mmCIF file of C-alpha atoms in Angstrom:
data_model
loop_
_atom_site.group_PDB
_atom_site.id
_atom_site.type_symbol
_atom_site.label_atom_id
_atom_site.label_comp_id
_atom_site.label_asym_id
_atom_site.label_seq_id
_atom_site.Cartn_x
_atom_site.Cartn_y
_atom_site.Cartn_z
ATOM 1 C CA MET A 1 103.628 70.965 75.459
ATOM 2 C CA SER A 2 101.582 73.770 74.804
ATOM 3 C CA LYS A 3 100.976 75.081 71.104
ATOM 4 C CA ASN A 4 100.618 78.604 70.091
ATOM 5 C CA LEU A 5 96.802 78.643 69.561
ATOM 6 C CA SER A 6 96.479 82.521 69.298
ATOM 7 C CA THR A 7 97.587 82.599 65.253
ATOM 8 C CA ARG A 8 94.898 80.598 63.073
ATOM 9 C CA ASN A 9 94.179 80.061 59.432
ATOM 10 C CA PRO A 10 92.345 82.915 58.157
ATOM 11 C CA ASN A 11 89.779 80.467 56.883
ATOM 12 C CA ASN A 12 88.383 79.498 60.056
ATOM 13 C CA HIS A 13 88.017 82.735 61.431
ATOM 14 C CA HIS A 14 84.754 83.464 63.486
ATOM 15 C CA GLN A 15 81.641 85.033 61.612
ATOM 16 C CA LEU A 16 79.091 86.853 64.296
ATOM 17 C CA ALA A 17 75.597 86.143 63.587
ATOM 18 C CA THR A 18 73.020 88.981 64.033
ATOM 19 C CA LYS A 19 69.521 88.807 63.521
ATOM 20 C CA THR A 20 67.715 91.223 61.520
ATOM 21 C CA GLY A 21 63.897 90.151 61.861
ATOM 22 C CA ASN A 22 63.914 86.871 60.806
ATOM 23 C CA LYS A 23 67.306 86.654 59.019
ATOM 24 C CA ILE A 24 70.686 85.829 60.281
ATOM 25 C CA SER A 25 73.734 88.037 58.801
ATOM 26 C CA ASN A 26 77.101 86.830 59.141
ATOM 27 C CA THR A 27 78.758 89.984 60.222
ATOM 28 C CA LYS A 28 80.604 91.498 63.019
ATOM 29 C CA LEU A 29 79.498 94.255 65.287
ATOM 30 C CA TYR A 30 82.624 96.672 66.005
ATOM 31 C CA PRO A 31 83.177 96.844 61.655
ATOM 32 C CA GLN A 32 79.677 98.093 61.259
ATOM 33 C CA LEU A 33 80.117 100.975 63.874
ATOM 34 C CA VAL A 34 79.241 103.983 62.093
ATOM 35 C CA GLU A 35 82.433 107.006 63.138
ATOM 36 C CA LYS A 36 81.172 110.389 64.325
ATOM 37 C CA THR A 37 82.860 113.432 64.665
ATOM 38 C CA VAL A 38 83.530 114.324 68.186
ATOM 39 C CA THR A 39 83.618 118.476 68.572
ATOM 40 C CA GLN A 40 85.454 119.698 71.572
ATOM 41 C CA THR A 41 82.889 122.293 72.822
ATOM 42 C CA ARG A 42 82.444 123.830 76.414
ATOM 43 C CA GLN A 43 81.631 121.446 78.756
ATOM 44 C CA ASP A 44 80.007 122.844 81.986
ATOM 45 C CA ILE A 45 78.036 121.818 84.903
ATOM 46 C CA ALA A 46 74.345 122.154 83.061
ATOM 47 C CA LYS A 47 75.721 119.846 80.477
ATOM 48 C CA MET A 48 77.071 117.533 82.914
ATOM 49 C CA LYS A 49 73.845 117.627 84.734
ATOM 50 C CA GLN A 50 71.957 117.082 81.024
ATOM 51 C CA ALA A 51 74.473 114.030 80.516
ATOM 52 C CA GLN A 52 73.449 112.489 83.945
ATOM 53 C CA ASN A 53 69.943 113.105 83.527
ATOM 54 C CA ASN A 54 69.778 111.432 79.992
ATOM 55 C CA PHE A 55 71.855 108.326 81.008
ATOM 56 C CA LYS A 56 69.484 107.837 83.975
ATOM 57 C CA ASN A 57 66.260 108.133 81.854
ATOM 58 C CA ALA A 58 64.206 104.695 82.751
ATOM 59 C CA ASP A 59 62.206 104.807 79.412
ATOM 60 C CA ASN A 60 64.771 105.740 77.214
ATOM 61 C CA PRO A 61 68.102 106.179 78.372
ATOM 62 C CA VAL A 62 70.960 108.254 76.260
ATOM 63 C CA VAL A 63 74.721 107.132 77.140
ATOM 64 C CA TRP A 64 76.850 109.129 74.676
ATOM 65 C CA GLN A 65 76.689 112.266 76.045
ATOM 66 C CA LEU A 66 78.320 111.159 79.341
ATOM 67 C CA TYR A 67 80.729 109.048 77.840
ATOM 68 C CA ASN A 68 81.889 111.945 75.717
ATOM 69 C CA LEU A 69 82.292 114.279 78.195
ATOM 70 C CA TYR A 70 84.473 111.415 80.015
ATOM 71 C CA ASP A 71 86.783 111.405 77.486
ATOM 72 C CA TYR A 72 86.421 115.308 77.660
ATOM 73 C CA ILE A 73 87.889 115.506 81.389
ATOM 74 C CA LEU A 74 90.434 112.977 80.236
ATOM 75 C CA ASP A 75 92.126 115.803 78.639
ATOM 76 C CA ASP A 76 93.423 116.471 82.291
ATOM 77 C CA ALA A 77 96.882 115.465 82.994
ATOM 78 C CA HIS A 78 96.212 115.183 86.551
ATOM 79 C CA LEU A 79 93.520 112.857 85.886
ATOM 80 C CA THR A 80 94.778 110.759 83.287
ATOM 81 C CA SER A 81 98.408 110.009 85.272
ATOM 82 C CA GLN A 82 96.381 108.991 88.428
ATOM 83 C CA ILE A 83 94.157 106.364 86.152
ATOM 84 C CA GLU A 84 97.005 105.286 84.463
ATOM 85 C CA ASN A 85 99.355 104.947 87.521
ATOM 86 C CA ARG A 86 96.363 102.313 89.073
ATOM 87 C CA ILE A 87 95.949 100.347 85.542
ATOM 88 C CA ASN A 88 99.759 99.951 85.080
ATOM 89 C CA ASP A 89 100.292 98.250 88.455
ATOM 90 C CA SER A 90 98.143 95.870 87.479
ATOM 91 C CA LEU A 91 99.107 95.388 83.777
ATOM 92 C CA GLY A 92 102.845 95.268 85.232
ATOM 93 C CA ALA A 93 102.381 92.627 87.662
ATOM 94 C CA THR A 94 103.200 88.789 86.766
ATOM 95 C CA TRP A 95 100.510 85.741 86.503
ATOM 96 C CA ASN A 96 100.532 82.458 85.374
ATOM 97 C CA LEU A 97 98.093 80.234 83.526
ATOM 98 C CA LYS A 98 98.032 77.049 85.074
ATOM 99 C CA LYS A 99 95.267 73.558 84.608
ATOM 100 C CA LYS A 100 92.947 73.219 87.806
ATOM 101 C CA GLY A 101 94.737 71.820 90.366
ATOM 102 C CA GLY A 102 98.107 71.184 88.449
ATOM 103 C CA ASP A 103 100.998 72.974 88.027
ATOM 104 C CA ILE A 104 101.939 76.311 86.067
ATOM 105 C CA ASP A 105 101.866 75.765 82.378
ATOM 106 C CA GLN A 106 105.204 77.991 81.682
ATOM 107 C CA GLU A 107 105.296 77.778 78.025
ATOM 108 C CA LEU A 108 101.566 78.804 77.807
ATOM 109 C CA THR A 109 101.752 81.364 80.528
ATOM 110 C CA ASP A 110 105.078 82.965 78.746
ATOM 111 C CA LEU A 111 103.170 83.099 75.157
ATOM 112 C CA HIS A 112 100.608 85.362 76.881
ATOM 113 C CA GLN A 113 102.042 86.998 79.457
ATOM 114 C CA ASN A 114 102.814 90.335 77.611
ATOM 115 C CA SER A 115 100.466 89.395 74.511
ATOM 116 C CA GLU A 116 98.439 92.520 73.165
ATOM 117 C CA LEU A 117 95.523 90.470 73.551
ATOM 118 C CA PHE A 118 95.790 89.773 77.201
ATOM 119 C CA ASN A 119 96.849 92.934 77.980
ATOM 120 C CA ASP A 120 93.790 94.593 76.411
ATOM 121 C CA ILE A 121 91.436 92.364 78.205
ATOM 122 C CA ILE A 122 92.869 93.145 81.355
ATOM 123 C CA LYS A 123 92.910 96.656 80.735
ATOM 124 C CA GLU A 124 89.171 96.825 79.646
ATOM 125 C CA ILE A 125 88.150 94.685 83.129
ATOM 126 C CA ILE A 126 90.021 97.631 85.222
ATOM 127 C CA ASN A 127 88.223 100.497 83.316
ATOM 128 C CA THR A 128 84.836 99.164 84.519
ATOM 129 C CA ARG A 129 86.140 100.537 88.031
ATOM 130 C CA PHE A 130 86.224 104.293 86.166
ATOM 131 C CA TYR A 131 83.771 103.903 83.271
ATOM 132 C CA GLY A 132 81.381 101.351 85.175
ATOM 133 C CA HIS A 133 80.661 99.047 82.107
ATOM 134 C CA SER A 134 83.036 97.430 78.855
ATOM 135 C CA VAL A 135 82.320 95.016 76.084
ATOM 136 C CA ILE A 136 84.642 93.611 74.198
ATOM 137 C CA GLU A 137 84.295 91.638 70.715
ATOM 138 C CA PHE A 138 86.781 89.207 69.806
ATOM 139 C CA ASP A 139 87.823 88.855 65.996
ATOM 140 C CA TRP A 140 90.550 87.067 64.081
ATOM 141 C CA LYS A 141 93.261 89.972 62.593
ATOM 142 C CA GLN A 142 95.856 89.826 60.249
ATOM 143 C CA ASP A 143 99.240 91.565 61.989
ATOM 144 C CA GLY A 144 102.385 92.818 60.132
ATOM 145 C CA GLN A 145 103.657 88.769 59.894
ATOM 146 C CA ASN A 146 100.824 88.189 57.738
ATOM 147 C CA GLU A 147 99.622 85.963 60.478
ATOM 148 C CA VAL A 148 96.015 85.699 61.684
ATOM 149 C CA GLN A 149 95.710 86.518 65.195
ATOM 150 C CA LEU A 150 92.781 86.955 68.102
ATOM 151 C CA LYS A 151 92.485 90.282 68.823
ATOM 152 C CA ALA A 152 89.976 92.269 71.381
ATOM 153 C CA ASP A 153 87.800 95.269 70.043
ATOM 154 C CA LEU A 154 86.311 97.384 72.750
ATOM 155 C CA LEU A 155 82.819 98.734 71.743
ATOM 156 C CA PRO A 156 82.627 101.990 72.200
ATOM 157 C CA ARG A 157 80.791 102.650 75.588
ATOM 158 C CA GLN A 158 78.563 105.649 73.432
ATOM 159 C CA ASN A 159 76.934 102.971 71.234
ATOM 160 C CA ILE A 160 76.070 100.362 73.986
ATOM 161 C CA ILE A 161 72.814 100.617 76.258
ATOM 162 C CA SER A 162 73.862 98.120 78.944
ATOM 163 C CA LYS A 163 70.419 98.851 80.693
ATOM 164 C CA LYS A 164 68.466 97.515 77.678
ATOM 165 C CA GLY A 165 71.557 95.432 76.313
ATOM 166 C CA THR A 166 71.196 97.222 73.478
ATOM 167 C CA PHE A 167 73.814 97.992 70.775
ATOM 168 C CA LEU A 168 73.719 100.969 68.423
ATOM 169 C CA PHE A 169 75.368 100.886 65.048
ATOM 170 C CA ASP A 170 75.311 104.926 65.186
ATOM 171 C CA TYR A 171 74.756 106.398 68.828
ATOM 172 C CA SER A 172 72.703 109.421 67.848
ATOM 173 C CA GLU A 173 70.006 107.098 66.776
ATOM 174 C CA GLU A 174 67.473 104.982 69.098
ATOM 175 C CA LYS A 175 67.045 101.426 67.337
ATOM 176 C CA GLY A 176 69.734 98.812 67.632
ATOM 177 C CA ILE A 177 70.307 95.041 68.149
ATOM 178 C CA GLN A 178 70.095 92.881 71.308
ATOM 179 C CA TYR A 179 73.398 91.869 72.142
ATOM 180 C CA ARG A 180 72.828 89.589 74.743
ATOM 181 C CA ASP A 181 70.536 87.409 72.580
ATOM 182 C CA LEU A 182 73.179 86.766 69.937
ATOM 183 C CA PRO A 183 74.252 83.421 69.939
ATOM 184 C CA GLN A 184 77.900 84.596 69.945
ATOM 185 C CA TYR A 185 77.387 86.548 73.479
ATOM 186 C CA GLY A 186 79.576 85.234 76.267
ATOM 187 C CA THR A 187 82.142 83.616 73.709
ATOM 188 C CA TRP A 188 82.799 86.400 70.835
ATOM 189 C CA ILE A 189 81.238 88.767 72.740
ATOM 190 C CA LEU A 190 82.226 89.464 76.629
ATOM 191 C CA GLU A 191 80.593 91.966 79.341
ATOM 192 C CA PHE A 192 82.318 93.413 82.119
ATOM 193 C CA GLY A 193 81.048 95.504 84.868
ATOM 194 C CA LYS A 194 77.446 96.291 86.245
ATOM 195 C CA PRO A 195 74.661 97.410 83.560
ATOM 196 C CA GLY A 196 73.440 101.037 84.317
ATOM 197 C CA GLU A 197 76.989 101.921 86.324
ATOM 198 C CA MET A 198 78.628 105.459 85.803
ATOM 199 C CA GLY A 199 82.006 104.455 87.504
ATOM 200 C CA LEU A 200 84.056 106.507 89.135
ATOM 201 C CA LEU A 201 84.507 109.208 86.063
ATOM 202 C CA ASN A 202 81.122 110.530 86.901
ATOM 203 C CA LYS A 203 82.396 111.745 90.496
ATOM 204 C CA ALA A 204 85.640 113.465 88.798
ATOM 205 C CA ILE A 205 83.737 115.324 86.113
ATOM 206 C CA PRO A 206 83.086 118.356 88.355
ATOM 207 C CA HIS A 207 86.348 118.418 90.006
ATOM 208 C CA ALA A 208 87.981 118.532 85.893
ATOM 209 C CA LEU A 209 85.509 121.057 84.873
ATOM 210 C CA PHE A 210 86.096 123.676 87.913
ATOM 211 C CA LYS A 211 89.951 123.058 87.243
ATOM 212 C CA ARG A 212 89.744 123.717 83.541
ATOM 213 C CA PHE A 213 87.796 127.035 84.888
ATOM 214 C CA ALA A 214 90.099 127.965 86.966
ATOM 215 C CA GLN A 215 92.933 127.486 84.494
ATOM 216 C CA SER A 216 91.549 129.519 82.070
ATOM 217 C CA CYS A 217 90.737 132.418 84.653
ATOM 218 C CA TRP A 218 94.308 132.362 85.596
ATOM 219 C CA SER A 219 95.530 132.253 82.432
ATOM 220 C CA GLU A 220 93.308 135.348 81.531
ATOM 221 C CA LEU A 221 94.916 137.093 84.655
ATOM 222 C CA CYS A 222 98.547 136.672 83.394
ATOM 223 C CA GLU A 223 97.439 138.278 80.112
ATOM 224 C CA ILE A 224 95.978 140.957 81.679
ATOM 225 C CA TYR A 225 98.016 141.933 84.557
ATOM 226 C CA GLY A 226 101.265 140.133 83.247
ATOM 227 C CA ILE A 227 101.676 142.573 80.381
ATOM 228 C CA PRO A 228 99.090 145.431 80.791
ATOM 229 C CA PRO A 229 97.384 147.162 77.862
ATOM 230 C CA ARG A 230 98.917 150.339 76.416
ATOM 231 C CA VAL A 231 96.839 153.416 76.112
ATOM 232 C CA TYR A 232 97.502 156.394 73.717
ATOM 233 C CA LYS A 233 95.957 159.502 73.788
ATOM 234 C CA THR A 234 95.136 162.064 70.836
ATOM 235 C CA ASP A 235 92.628 163.879 69.154
ATOM 236 C CA ALA A 236 90.202 161.045 68.405
ATOM 237 C CA GLN A 237 88.444 163.642 65.782
ATOM 238 C CA ASP A 238 91.479 163.754 63.466
ATOM 239 C CA PRO A 239 91.677 160.843 61.389
ATOM 240 C CA ALA A 240 95.172 161.190 60.403
ATOM 241 C CA ALA A 241 96.322 161.188 63.914
ATOM 242 C CA VAL A 242 94.362 158.357 64.792
ATOM 243 C CA ALA A 243 95.955 156.445 61.923
ATOM 244 C CA ARG A 244 99.392 157.692 62.974
ATOM 245 C CA GLY A 245 98.880 156.228 66.627
ATOM 246 C CA LYS A 246 97.595 152.858 65.279
ATOM 247 C CA ARG A 247 100.613 152.127 63.473
ATOM 248 C CA MET A 248 102.625 153.430 66.487
ATOM 249 C CA MET A 249 100.714 150.763 68.662
ATOM 250 C CA GLN A 250 100.930 147.676 66.203
ATOM 251 C CA ASP A 251 104.448 148.319 66.042
ATOM 252 C CA MET A 252 105.141 148.671 69.524
ATOM 253 C CA GLY A 253 104.495 144.785 70.399
ATOM 254 C CA SER A 254 101.727 142.094 71.071
ATOM 255 C CA ALA A 255 100.277 143.766 74.171
ATOM 256 C CA ALA A 256 96.652 144.883 73.929
ATOM 257 C CA TRP A 257 96.314 148.568 73.158
ATOM 258 C CA PHE A 258 93.680 151.146 72.615
ATOM 259 C CA ILE A 259 93.185 154.853 71.645
ATOM 260 C CA ILE A 260 91.093 157.208 73.524
ATOM 261 C CA ASP A 261 90.487 160.950 73.232
ATOM 262 C CA THR A 262 92.508 163.508 74.854
ATOM 263 C CA THR A 263 89.662 164.513 76.987
ATOM 264 C CA GLU A 264 88.828 160.615 77.779
ATOM 265 C CA GLU A 265 89.920 158.955 81.101
ATOM 266 C CA PHE A 266 90.682 155.290 81.366
ATOM 267 C CA GLU A 267 91.258 153.259 84.911
ATOM 268 C CA TRP A 268 91.068 149.741 86.017
ATOM 269 C CA ALA A 269 87.886 148.707 88.169
ATOM 270 C CA LYS A 270 88.727 147.920 91.534
ATOM 271 C CA GLY A 271 88.584 144.104 92.572
ATOM 272 C CA VAL A 272 90.350 141.574 94.851
ATOM 273 C CA SER A 273 94.169 142.014 94.959
ATOM 274 C CA THR A 274 95.377 138.517 93.724
ATOM 275 C CA ASN A 275 98.415 137.300 92.471
ATOM 276 C CA GLY A 276 96.622 134.070 91.459
ATOM 277 C CA ASP A 277 96.443 132.226 94.415
ATOM 278 C CA VAL A 278 92.778 132.215 94.558
ATOM 279 C CA TYR A 279 92.820 130.092 91.116
ATOM 280 C CA SER A 280 95.980 128.096 92.407
ATOM 281 C CA ASN A 281 93.840 126.855 95.292
ATOM 282 C CA LEU A 282 91.214 126.065 93.344
ATOM 283 C CA ILE A 283 93.050 123.881 90.885
ATOM 284 C CA HIS A 284 95.280 121.941 93.783
ATOM 285 C CA LEU A 285 91.668 121.084 95.588
ATOM 286 C CA CYS A 286 90.546 119.766 92.457
ATOM 287 C CA ASP A 287 93.490 118.066 91.924
ATOM 288 C CA GLY A 288 93.176 116.494 95.501
ATOM 289 C CA GLN A 289 89.801 115.074 95.211
ATOM 290 C CA ASN A 290 90.860 113.399 91.996
ATOM 291 C CA SER A 291 93.670 111.883 93.461
ATOM 292 C CA LEU A 292 91.312 110.552 96.499
ATOM 293 C CA LEU A 293 88.878 109.110 94.071
ATOM 294 C CA MET A 294 91.430 107.340 91.828
ATOM 295 C CA SER A 295 94.029 106.697 94.042
ATOM 296 C CA GLY A 296 92.618 106.534 97.837
ATOM 297 C CA ALA A 297 94.881 109.120 99.006
ATOM 298 C CA ILE A 298 96.948 112.204 98.412
ATOM 299 C CA ILE A 299 100.544 111.069 97.318
ATOM 300 C CA GLY A 300 103.040 111.800 95.274
ATOM 301 C CA GLN A 301 103.334 114.640 93.252
ATOM 302 C CA ASP A 302 99.967 115.709 94.790
ATOM 303 C CA THR A 303 101.713 116.884 98.283
ATOM 304 C CA LYS A 304 103.175 120.052 98.915
ATOM 305 C CA ASN A 305 104.366 119.267 102.187
ATOM 306 C CA GLY A 306 104.898 115.444 102.382
ATOM 307 C CA ASN A 307 106.740 113.355 104.334
ATOM 308 C CA TYR A 308 108.034 109.971 104.179
ATOM 309 C CA SER A 309 105.037 108.551 107.036
ATOM 310 C CA LYS A 310 102.271 110.347 105.092
ATOM 311 C CA GLU A 311 103.684 108.654 101.425
ATOM 312 C CA GLU A 312 104.159 105.377 102.632
ATOM 313 C CA ALA A 313 100.650 105.551 104.146
ATOM 314 C CA GLY A 314 99.325 106.667 100.621
ATOM 315 C CA GLN A 315 101.204 103.961 98.827
ATOM 316 C CA LYS A 316 99.289 101.168 100.988
ATOM 317 C CA MET A 317 96.149 102.877 100.309
ATOM 318 C CA LEU A 318 96.769 102.762 96.628
ATOM 319 C CA GLN A 319 98.046 99.142 96.896
ATOM 320 C CA LYS A 320 94.505 97.779 98.546
ATOM 321 C CA LEU A 321 93.200 99.373 95.612
ATOM 322 C CA VAL A 322 95.270 97.756 92.956
ATOM 323 C CA LEU A 323 95.155 94.321 94.726
ATOM 324 C CA ALA A 324 91.223 94.825 94.377
ATOM 325 C CA ASP A 325 91.490 95.583 91.027
ATOM 326 C CA MET A 326 93.628 92.298 90.492
ATOM 327 C CA ALA A 327 90.968 90.338 92.140
ATOM 328 C CA LEU A 328 88.433 91.585 90.072
ATOM 329 C CA VAL A 329 90.565 90.941 87.255
ATOM 330 C CA GLU A 330 90.877 86.965 88.271
ATOM 331 C CA MET A 331 87.508 86.925 88.977
ATOM 332 C CA TYR A 332 86.610 87.696 85.105
ATOM 333 C CA MET A 333 89.230 85.987 83.867
ATOM 334 C CA ASN A 334 88.256 82.521 85.357
ATOM 335 C CA SER A 335 84.716 83.049 85.045
ATOM 336 C CA LYS A 336 84.386 84.740 81.748
ATOM 337 C CA VAL A 337 87.684 85.250 79.741
ATOM 338 C CA LEU A 338 89.316 81.600 79.870
ATOM 339 C CA PRO A 339 86.141 79.577 79.057
ATOM 340 C CA ALA A 340 85.368 81.878 76.331
ATOM 341 C CA LEU A 341 88.734 81.640 74.698
ATOM 342 C CA ALA A 342 88.730 77.705 75.528
ATOM 343 C CA ARG A 343 85.512 77.501 73.379
ATOM 344 C CA ILE A 344 87.608 79.379 70.757
ATOM 345 C CA GLY A 345 90.617 77.247 70.858
ATOM 346 C CA VAL A 346 93.300 79.670 72.136
ATOM 347 C CA ILE A 347 93.433 78.421 75.930
ATOM 348 C CA PRO A 348 92.984 74.777 76.731
ATOM 349 C CA ALA A 349 90.078 74.075 78.762
ATOM 350 C CA ASP A 350 90.046 73.708 82.484
ATOM 351 C CA TYR A 351 92.808 76.264 82.776
ATOM 352 C CA VAL A 352 92.493 79.291 85.584
ATOM 353 C CA PHE A 353 94.649 82.257 85.789
ATOM 354 C CA ALA A 354 95.916 83.410 89.150
ATOM 355 C CA TRP A 355 98.527 86.522 89.620
ATOM 356 C CA GLU A 356 101.515 85.613 91.094
ATOM 357 C CA VAL A 357 102.068 86.353 94.524
ATOM 358 C CA SER A 358 105.000 88.970 95.041
ATOM 359 C CA GLU A 359 107.351 88.189 98.229
ATOM 360 C CA ASP A 360 108.122 91.032 100.312
ATOM 361 C CA LEU A 361 112.093 90.368 100.223
ATOM 362 C CA GLN A 362 112.903 92.946 103.211
ATOM 363 C CA GLU A 363 110.833 90.858 105.551
ATOM 364 C CA LEU A 364 112.561 87.374 103.920
ATOM 365 C CA TRP A 365 115.762 88.886 104.405
ATOM 366 C CA THR A 366 115.238 89.792 108.281
ATOM 367 C CA ARG A 367 114.174 86.077 108.805
ATOM 368 C CA VAL A 368 117.512 84.955 106.995
ATOM 369 C CA VAL A 369 119.638 86.952 109.127
ATOM 370 C CA GLN A 370 117.930 85.712 112.441
ATOM 371 C CA ALA A 371 118.002 82.122 110.879
ATOM 372 C CA LEU A 372 121.922 81.943 110.051
ATOM 373 C CA PRO A 373 123.341 81.621 113.617
ATOM 374 C CA TYR A 374 121.258 78.321 114.183
ATOM 375 C CA TYR A 375 120.811 76.844 110.489
ATOM 376 C CA GLU A 376 122.791 75.780 107.531
ATOM 377 C CA ILE A 377 121.051 77.802 104.503
ATOM 378 C CA ASP A 378 121.312 76.805 100.763
ATOM 379 C CA PRO A 379 123.821 79.010 99.189
ATOM 380 C CA ASN A 380 122.249 78.194 95.742
ATOM 381 C CA TRP A 381 118.900 79.629 96.847
ATOM 382 C CA LEU A 382 120.354 82.829 98.516
ATOM 383 C CA LYS A 383 121.885 83.590 95.069
ATOM 384 C CA ASP A 384 118.234 82.970 93.095
ATOM 385 C CA LYS A 385 116.480 84.788 95.913
ATOM 386 C CA PHE A 386 118.622 87.788 96.818
ATOM 387 C CA GLY A 387 121.632 87.685 93.734
ATOM 388 C CA ILE A 388 124.210 86.897 96.215
ATOM 389 C CA GLU A 389 127.238 85.056 95.262
ATOM 390 C CA ILE A 390 128.490 82.625 97.633
ATOM 391 C CA THR A 391 131.625 81.553 97.272
ATOM 392 C CA GLY A 392 132.544 79.850 100.581
ATOM 393 C CA LYS A 393 132.676 80.136 104.409
ATOM 394 C CA ARG A 394 134.352 82.467 106.391
ATOM 395 C CA GLU A 395 136.803 80.874 108.648
ATOM 396 C CA ASN A 396 136.311 83.656 111.596
ATOM 397 C CA GLY A 397 132.708 82.822 111.547
ATOM 398 C CA ASN A 398 129.163 84.239 110.417
ATOM 399 C CA PRO A 399 129.912 88.216 110.105
ATOM 400 C CA LEU A 400 126.042 88.448 110.239
ATOM 401 C CA THR A 401 125.701 87.687 113.713
ATOM 402 C CA SER A 402 128.044 90.602 114.513
ATOM 403 C CA GLY A 403 126.424 94.027 115.778
ATOM 404 C CA SER A 404 128.185 96.075 113.154
ATOM 405 C CA ASN A 405 127.546 93.761 110.411
ATOM 406 C CA LEU A 406 124.150 93.028 111.505
ATOM 407 C CA SER A 407 122.830 96.805 110.638
ATOM 408 C CA ILE A 408 124.274 96.486 107.164
ATOM 409 C CA ALA A 409 121.804 93.271 107.050
ATOM 410 C CA GLU A 410 118.826 95.422 108.118
ATOM 411 C CA ASN A 411 119.710 98.061 105.361
ATOM 412 C CA PHE A 412 120.197 95.896 102.835
ATOM 413 C CA PHE A 413 117.130 96.981 100.793
ATOM 414 C CA VAL A 414 116.955 100.378 101.891
#
């Protein structure tokens, strides 16, 4: 029987050793982070280029500007939805824990299948596709039921110089510690992704920035042309007339207004006549590019004149990316995570992680229909697999062999 090893005595919890000169202090990295206030200032292409150049600096790389820019563009609802859809496909899949060469340990699998620990680990492994790199730190933490459970904290990417293997307690400073030299690296501190990688979000930056620019311009167009400003002509040299005009315009509503002299003229500058199509097209282009980047195709809510075959092809492309993500998760789970958890004492040694292969029930049902005229099929298996309650045989034969009922069987999953 498997034992719940994810809860432990707080007196036995891990103390991370960090090196300071010739001294080793018992501490952990995550609690020592210096919190920084991030100001949401306007970002543009110039700042993107600056952040990318600083990230690629071979002598003194600075990464926090680029990762802060990632957080900025993730305010885009469309980009976030594309990433979340891809991650959730993997998080919602079923996996198993089993001993190498043995059967599935169902009790241990059920214990961790929907645990916060494993969900966080899987999510951060997949996030390496988008961010390029992830470093997590395990720690025993007390929950609301006064139980101490193992948690996985993501060390902020702004504080990780992956090229140098440096952890910065304050990302605005240059000095830190070499986290790969710590004795706990590989057990309590795990690293995923390739050092120096920028991830897919780097390619999404210009599209997200251009989209925000287009939305801002379109909003300004609505403000100017949706509610045109009001013009009041009066004797600008008469203070009483001007004051009376101000009160009148202020009381008439919230639209923009101005007062000019009776001898002055006002007219709109001649520009391109548009109802916002130019901005709509730019927004649609940016969304489409980010959909291709994250999902491999423009599908679902992104399509204007879609059809079934196009959507089906797009879903298949997305599924290929999800399968690649799942393969990445399985590789890291078996090469890094489970060995580390075994050393900590959460998972028994020599266990492996494997995704459960889902069956194509529609194809399986077609084979069942084809086999029914020739073979006896176990009713219990049919009930377990398809949820069909078998009460007995029909005296007039198998209805699935007739032409009219065969079409019903073929449409069983439609």
